[in-house]
Amino acid sequence: KSTLGRLLAGLQPPNLGKITIGKAEIGYLPVEQARMEVALVTQEQHVFIGTLRQNVSLAKPDVSDDEIWRALEAVDAAGWAIGLEKGLDTIVGSGGARLLPAQAQQIALSRLVLADPHTLILDEATSALDDKTEKEIIKTINDLKGDKTIIMIAHRISTLKNCEKIYEIENKKLKSRN
């Protein structure tokens, strides 16, 4: 399932055939365009050494503090972030303020909110969150959806309950559950 996420995000080329977004083949999009079109958030939490501001704004470096706070609010992270000693200027990552796995996942999801790509691929992106926070983030993602395509890869069926289509991978084959 994670291979499927990497294929859809253009991080891994298919052995056969091609993957397209609209009419553009994923593997051949210019990197900058691909980043604007498709974003992948996995269950592995990546917090880089630097400030919380730098970590959140990786997807959009020229963003204002207000936009960063809105992105943190969108993923239910503003409450703990405002409580950090120096707020957005708090050093996080190795040697910085210690973050829980759920907080690291919220940072990754806040980057996604700022990046605002057309296609969002969430590969177990809410797996480290408690049920309440996961429900709030899924609601936020659905509220932000607009004309976006959201692909959720998950083990928990509760994560997928608002999806329009559900596919199951069984014996390396994709089949519809609807």
PDB file of C-alpha atoms in Angstrom:
ATOM      1  CA  LYS A   1       0.000   0.000   0.000  1.00  0.00           C
ATOM      2  CA  SER A   2       2.842   2.397   0.695  1.00  0.00           C
ATOM      3  CA  THR A   3       4.295   1.516  -2.711  1.00  0.00           C
ATOM      4  CA  LEU A   4       0.987   2.639  -4.216  1.00  0.00           C
ATOM      5  CA  GLY A   5       1.314   5.976  -2.388  1.00  0.00           C
ATOM      6  CA  ARG A   6       4.872   6.447  -3.673  1.00  0.00           C
ATOM      7  CA  LEU A   7       3.799   5.566  -7.212  1.00  0.00           C
ATOM      8  CA  LEU A   8       0.896   8.024  -7.130  1.00  0.00           C
ATOM      9  CA  ALA A   9       3.138  10.780  -5.748  1.00  0.00           C
ATOM     10  CA  GLY A  10       5.696  10.201  -8.503  1.00  0.00           C
ATOM     11  CA  LEU A  11       8.412   9.204  -6.044  1.00  0.00           C
ATOM     12  CA  GLN A  12       8.754   5.764  -7.583  1.00  0.00           C
ATOM     13  CA  PRO A  13       8.295   4.958 -11.276  1.00  0.00           C
ATOM     14  CA  PRO A  14       5.949   2.133 -12.269  1.00  0.00           C
ATOM     15  CA  ASN A  15       7.483  -1.041 -13.705  1.00  0.00           C
ATOM     16  CA  LEU A  16       4.788  -1.088 -16.404  1.00  0.00           C
ATOM     17  CA  GLY A  17       2.395   1.500 -17.759  1.00  0.00           C
ATOM     18  CA  LYS A  18       2.159   5.105 -16.633  1.00  0.00           C
ATOM     19  CA  ILE A  19       0.494   7.229 -13.987  1.00  0.00           C
ATOM     20  CA  THR A  20      -1.075  10.536 -14.964  1.00  0.00           C
ATOM     21  CA  ILE A  21      -2.672  13.519 -13.293  1.00  0.00           C
ATOM     22  CA  GLY A  22      -5.039  14.930 -15.835  1.00  0.00           C
ATOM     23  CA  LYS A  23      -3.057  14.402 -19.002  1.00  0.00           C
ATOM     24  CA  ALA A  24       0.413  14.909 -17.489  1.00  0.00           C
ATOM     25  CA  GLU A  25       2.490  11.834 -16.743  1.00  0.00           C
ATOM     26  CA  ILE A  26       3.653  11.999 -13.130  1.00  0.00           C
ATOM     27  CA  GLY A  27       7.248  10.939 -13.688  1.00  0.00           C
ATOM     28  CA  TYR A  28       7.777  13.632 -16.309  1.00  0.00           C
ATOM     29  CA  LEU A  29       6.379  16.695 -14.561  1.00  0.00           C
ATOM     30  CA  PRO A  30       8.965  19.333 -13.630  1.00  0.00           C
ATOM     31  CA  VAL A  31       9.758  18.952  -9.900  1.00  0.00           C
ATOM     32  CA  GLU A  32       8.253  22.325  -8.940  1.00  0.00           C
ATOM     33  CA  GLN A  33       5.032  21.572 -10.812  1.00  0.00           C
ATOM     34  CA  ALA A  34       4.853  18.075  -9.330  1.00  0.00           C
ATOM     35  CA  ARG A  35       5.155  19.533  -5.807  1.00  0.00           C
ATOM     36  CA  MET A  36       2.281  21.898  -6.552  1.00  0.00           C
ATOM     37  CA  GLU A  37       0.137  19.116  -7.997  1.00  0.00           C
ATOM     38  CA  VAL A  38       0.765  16.201  -5.632  1.00  0.00           C
ATOM     39  CA  ALA A  39       1.741  15.949  -1.968  1.00  0.00           C
ATOM     40  CA  LEU A  40       2.395  12.795   0.029  1.00  0.00           C
ATOM     41  CA  VAL A  41       2.218  12.603   3.820  1.00  0.00           C
ATOM     42  CA  THR A  42       3.230   9.268   5.308  1.00  0.00           C
ATOM     43  CA  GLN A  43       3.059   7.764   8.770  1.00  0.00           C
ATOM     44  CA  GLU A  44       6.755   8.495   9.253  1.00  0.00           C
ATOM     45  CA  GLN A  45       7.003  11.837  10.992  1.00  0.00           C
ATOM     46  CA  HIS A  46       9.717  14.164   9.754  1.00  0.00           C
ATOM     47  CA  VAL A  47      10.703  17.025  12.011  1.00  0.00           C
ATOM     48  CA  PHE A  48      13.789  18.840  10.822  1.00  0.00           C
ATOM     49  CA  ILE A  49      16.274  20.634  13.067  1.00  0.00           C
ATOM     50  CA  GLY A  50      15.115  24.238  13.147  1.00  0.00           C
ATOM     51  CA  THR A  51      12.269  26.331  14.441  1.00  0.00           C
ATOM     52  CA  LEU A  52       8.653  25.291  14.370  1.00  0.00           C
ATOM     53  CA  ARG A  53       8.135  28.133  11.852  1.00  0.00           C
ATOM     54  CA  GLN A  54      10.806  26.688   9.540  1.00  0.00           C
ATOM     55  CA  ASN A  55       9.364  23.182   9.842  1.00  0.00           C
ATOM     56  CA  VAL A  56       5.820  24.221   8.994  1.00  0.00           C
ATOM     57  CA  SER A  57       6.787  26.638   6.237  1.00  0.00           C
ATOM     58  CA  LEU A  58       8.959  24.168   4.295  1.00  0.00           C
ATOM     59  CA  ALA A  59       6.161  23.816   1.770  1.00  0.00           C
ATOM     60  CA  LYS A  60       5.784  27.576   1.316  1.00  0.00           C
ATOM     61  CA  PRO A  61       8.848  29.487   2.618  1.00  0.00           C
ATOM     62  CA  ASP A  62       7.473  33.033   2.161  1.00  0.00           C
ATOM     63  CA  VAL A  63       4.348  32.414   4.226  1.00  0.00           C
ATOM     64  CA  SER A  64       3.275  34.816   7.000  1.00  0.00           C
ATOM     65  CA  ASP A  65       3.075  33.865  10.669  1.00  0.00           C
ATOM     66  CA  ASP A  66      -0.717  34.235  10.472  1.00  0.00           C
ATOM     67  CA  GLU A  67      -0.832  31.647   7.678  1.00  0.00           C
ATOM     68  CA  ILE A  68       1.378  29.310   9.731  1.00  0.00           C
ATOM     69  CA  TRP A  69      -0.933  29.639  12.720  1.00  0.00           C
ATOM     70  CA  ARG A  70      -3.983  28.977  10.499  1.00  0.00           C
ATOM     71  CA  ALA A  71      -2.285  25.844   9.131  1.00  0.00           C
ATOM     72  CA  LEU A  72      -1.506  24.689  12.679  1.00  0.00           C
ATOM     73  CA  GLU A  73      -5.094  25.412  13.732  1.00  0.00           C
ATOM     74  CA  ALA A  74      -6.400  23.455  10.743  1.00  0.00           C
ATOM     75  CA  VAL A  75      -4.686  20.303  12.031  1.00  0.00           C
ATOM     76  CA  ASP A  76      -5.517  20.923  15.708  1.00  0.00           C
ATOM     77  CA  ALA A  77      -1.895  21.780  16.597  1.00  0.00           C
ATOM     78  CA  ALA A  78      -2.144  25.468  17.552  1.00  0.00           C
ATOM     79  CA  GLY A  79      -3.013  24.631  21.177  1.00  0.00           C
ATOM     80  CA  TRP A  80       0.235  22.830  21.936  1.00  0.00           C
ATOM     81  CA  ALA A  81       2.296  25.041  19.589  1.00  0.00           C
ATOM     82  CA  ILE A  82       1.297  28.260  21.369  1.00  0.00           C
ATOM     83  CA  GLY A  83       2.363  26.609  24.624  1.00  0.00           C
ATOM     84  CA  LEU A  84       5.941  26.116  23.421  1.00  0.00           C
ATOM     85  CA  GLU A  85       8.465  28.326  25.197  1.00  0.00           C
ATOM     86  CA  LYS A  86       9.151  30.513  22.147  1.00  0.00           C
ATOM     87  CA  GLY A  87       6.067  29.674  20.059  1.00  0.00           C
ATOM     88  CA  LEU A  88       6.977  29.531  16.366  1.00  0.00           C
ATOM     89  CA  ASP A  89      10.602  30.372  17.230  1.00  0.00           C
ATOM     90  CA  THR A  90      11.006  27.247  19.364  1.00  0.00           C
ATOM     91  CA  ILE A  91      13.729  24.930  18.079  1.00  0.00           C
ATOM     92  CA  VAL A  92      12.308  21.478  17.328  1.00  0.00           C
ATOM     93  CA  GLY A  93      13.850  18.356  15.881  1.00  0.00           C
ATOM     94  CA  SER A  94      16.996  16.689  17.155  1.00  0.00           C
ATOM     95  CA  GLY A  95      18.257  18.597  20.202  1.00  0.00           C
ATOM     96  CA  GLY A  96      15.232  20.905  20.272  1.00  0.00           C
ATOM     97  CA  ALA A  97      11.891  20.775  22.051  1.00  0.00           C
ATOM     98  CA  ARG A  98      10.754  17.206  22.337  1.00  0.00           C
ATOM     99  CA  LEU A  99       7.624  16.460  20.333  1.00  0.00           C
ATOM    100  CA  LEU A 100       5.235  13.553  20.588  1.00  0.00           C
ATOM    101  CA  PRO A 101       4.759  11.423  17.440  1.00  0.00           C
ATOM    102  CA  ALA A 102       1.254  12.883  17.038  1.00  0.00           C
ATOM    103  CA  GLN A 103       2.684  16.423  17.157  1.00  0.00           C
ATOM    104  CA  ALA A 104       5.261  15.551  14.509  1.00  0.00           C
ATOM    105  CA  GLN A 105       2.449  14.197  12.345  1.00  0.00           C
ATOM    106  CA  GLN A 106       0.478  17.402  12.855  1.00  0.00           C
ATOM    107  CA  ILE A 107       3.489  19.418  11.659  1.00  0.00           C
ATOM    108  CA  ALA A 108       3.627  17.301   8.485  1.00  0.00           C
ATOM    109  CA  LEU A 109      -0.107  17.796   7.953  1.00  0.00           C
ATOM    110  CA  SER A 110       0.188  21.563   8.514  1.00  0.00           C
ATOM    111  CA  ARG A 111       2.792  21.630   5.718  1.00  0.00           C
ATOM    112  CA  LEU A 112       0.207  19.951   3.533  1.00  0.00           C
ATOM    113  CA  VAL A 113      -2.368  22.626   4.365  1.00  0.00           C
ATOM    114  CA  LEU A 114       0.114  25.343   3.341  1.00  0.00           C
ATOM    115  CA  ALA A 115       1.253  23.538   0.186  1.00  0.00           C
ATOM    116  CA  ASP A 116      -2.353  23.327  -1.000  1.00  0.00           C
ATOM    117  CA  PRO A 117      -1.687  20.802  -3.801  1.00  0.00           C
ATOM    118  CA  HIS A 118      -4.373  19.514  -6.138  1.00  0.00           C
ATOM    119  CA  THR A 119      -3.874  15.884  -5.085  1.00  0.00           C
ATOM    120  CA  LEU A 120      -3.262  14.856  -1.472  1.00  0.00           C
ATOM    121  CA  ILE A 121      -1.980  11.381  -0.710  1.00  0.00           C
ATOM    122  CA  LEU A 122      -2.256  10.459   2.943  1.00  0.00           C
ATOM    123  CA  ASP A 123      -0.462   7.174   3.618  1.00  0.00           C
ATOM    124  CA  GLU A 124      -1.455   6.315   7.186  1.00  0.00           C
ATOM    125  CA  ALA A 125      -0.917  10.037   7.847  1.00  0.00           C
ATOM    126  CA  THR A 126      -3.188  10.032  10.905  1.00  0.00           C
ATOM    127  CA  SER A 127      -2.084   6.699  12.381  1.00  0.00           C
ATOM    128  CA  ALA A 128      -0.211   8.222  15.365  1.00  0.00           C
ATOM    129  CA  LEU A 129      -3.144  10.419  16.351  1.00  0.00           C
ATOM    130  CA  ASP A 130      -5.801   9.608  18.909  1.00  0.00           C
ATOM    131  CA  ASP A 131      -9.314   9.008  17.543  1.00  0.00           C
ATOM    132  CA  LYS A 132     -10.625  12.476  18.483  1.00  0.00           C
ATOM    133  CA  THR A 133      -7.733  14.354  16.841  1.00  0.00           C
ATOM    134  CA  GLU A 134      -7.877  12.084  13.791  1.00  0.00           C
ATOM    135  CA  LYS A 135     -11.601  12.825  13.348  1.00  0.00           C
ATOM    136  CA  GLU A 136     -10.965  16.573  13.620  1.00  0.00           C
ATOM    137  CA  ILE A 137      -8.121  16.455  11.094  1.00  0.00           C
ATOM    138  CA  ILE A 138     -10.112  14.304   8.654  1.00  0.00           C
ATOM    139  CA  LYS A 139     -12.977  16.807   8.970  1.00  0.00           C
ATOM    140  CA  THR A 140     -10.533  19.667   8.287  1.00  0.00           C
ATOM    141  CA  ILE A 141      -9.102  17.864   5.260  1.00  0.00           C
ATOM    142  CA  ASN A 142     -12.611  17.258   3.931  1.00  0.00           C
ATOM    143  CA  ASP A 143     -13.489  20.938   4.539  1.00  0.00           C
ATOM    144  CA  LEU A 144     -10.383  22.013   2.607  1.00  0.00           C
ATOM    145  CA  LYS A 145     -11.060  19.557  -0.191  1.00  0.00           C
ATOM    146  CA  GLY A 146     -12.777  21.849  -2.689  1.00  0.00           C
ATOM    147  CA  ASP A 147     -11.757  20.492  -6.096  1.00  0.00           C
ATOM    148  CA  LYS A 148      -8.858  18.478  -4.684  1.00  0.00           C
ATOM    149  CA  THR A 149      -8.392  14.750  -5.009  1.00  0.00           C
ATOM    150  CA  ILE A 150      -7.646  13.092  -1.687  1.00  0.00           C
ATOM    151  CA  ILE A 151      -6.268   9.581  -1.616  1.00  0.00           C
ATOM    152  CA  MET A 152      -6.223   8.042   1.843  1.00  0.00           C
ATOM    153  CA  ILE A 153      -4.275   4.877   2.494  1.00  0.00           C
ATOM    154  CA  ALA A 154      -5.289   3.438   5.849  1.00  0.00           C
ATOM    155  CA  HIS A 155      -5.742   0.332   7.936  1.00  0.00           C
ATOM    156  CA  ARG A 156      -8.511   1.758  10.120  1.00  0.00           C
ATOM    157  CA  ILE A 157     -11.869   1.700   8.358  1.00  0.00           C
ATOM    158  CA  SER A 158     -12.991   4.639  10.544  1.00  0.00           C
ATOM    159  CA  THR A 159     -10.429   6.792   8.705  1.00  0.00           C
ATOM    160  CA  LEU A 160     -12.168   6.044   5.410  1.00  0.00           C
ATOM    161  CA  LYS A 161     -15.817   6.436   6.405  1.00  0.00           C
ATOM    162  CA  ASN A 162     -16.342   9.719   4.493  1.00  0.00           C
ATOM    163  CA  CYS A 163     -14.551   8.585   1.333  1.00  0.00           C
ATOM    164  CA  GLU A 164     -16.505   8.561  -1.922  1.00  0.00           C
ATOM    165  CA  LYS A 165     -14.782   5.403  -3.140  1.00  0.00           C
ATOM    166  CA  ILE A 166     -12.963   2.710  -1.209  1.00  0.00           C
ATOM    167  CA  TYR A 167     -10.551   0.260  -2.782  1.00  0.00           C
ATOM    168  CA  GLU A 168      -8.947  -2.692  -1.085  1.00  0.00           C
ATOM    169  CA  ILE A 169      -5.616  -4.261  -1.939  1.00  0.00           C
ATOM    170  CA  GLU A 170      -5.838  -8.012  -1.721  1.00  0.00           C
ATOM    171  CA  ASN A 171      -3.190 -10.374  -3.094  1.00  0.00           C
ATOM    172  CA  LYS A 172      -1.507  -7.401  -4.822  1.00  0.00           C
ATOM    173  CA  LYS A 173      -4.735  -6.586  -6.684  1.00  0.00           C
ATOM    174  CA  LEU A 174      -6.871  -3.496  -6.292  1.00  0.00           C
ATOM    175  CA  LYS A 175     -10.602  -4.091  -5.958  1.00  0.00           C
ATOM    176  CA  SER A 176     -13.500  -1.770  -5.210  1.00  0.00           C
ATOM    177  CA  ARG A 177     -15.369  -2.166  -1.920  1.00  0.00           C
ATOM    178  CA  ASN A 178     -18.280  -0.005  -3.056  1.00  0.00           C
TER     179      ASN A 178
END
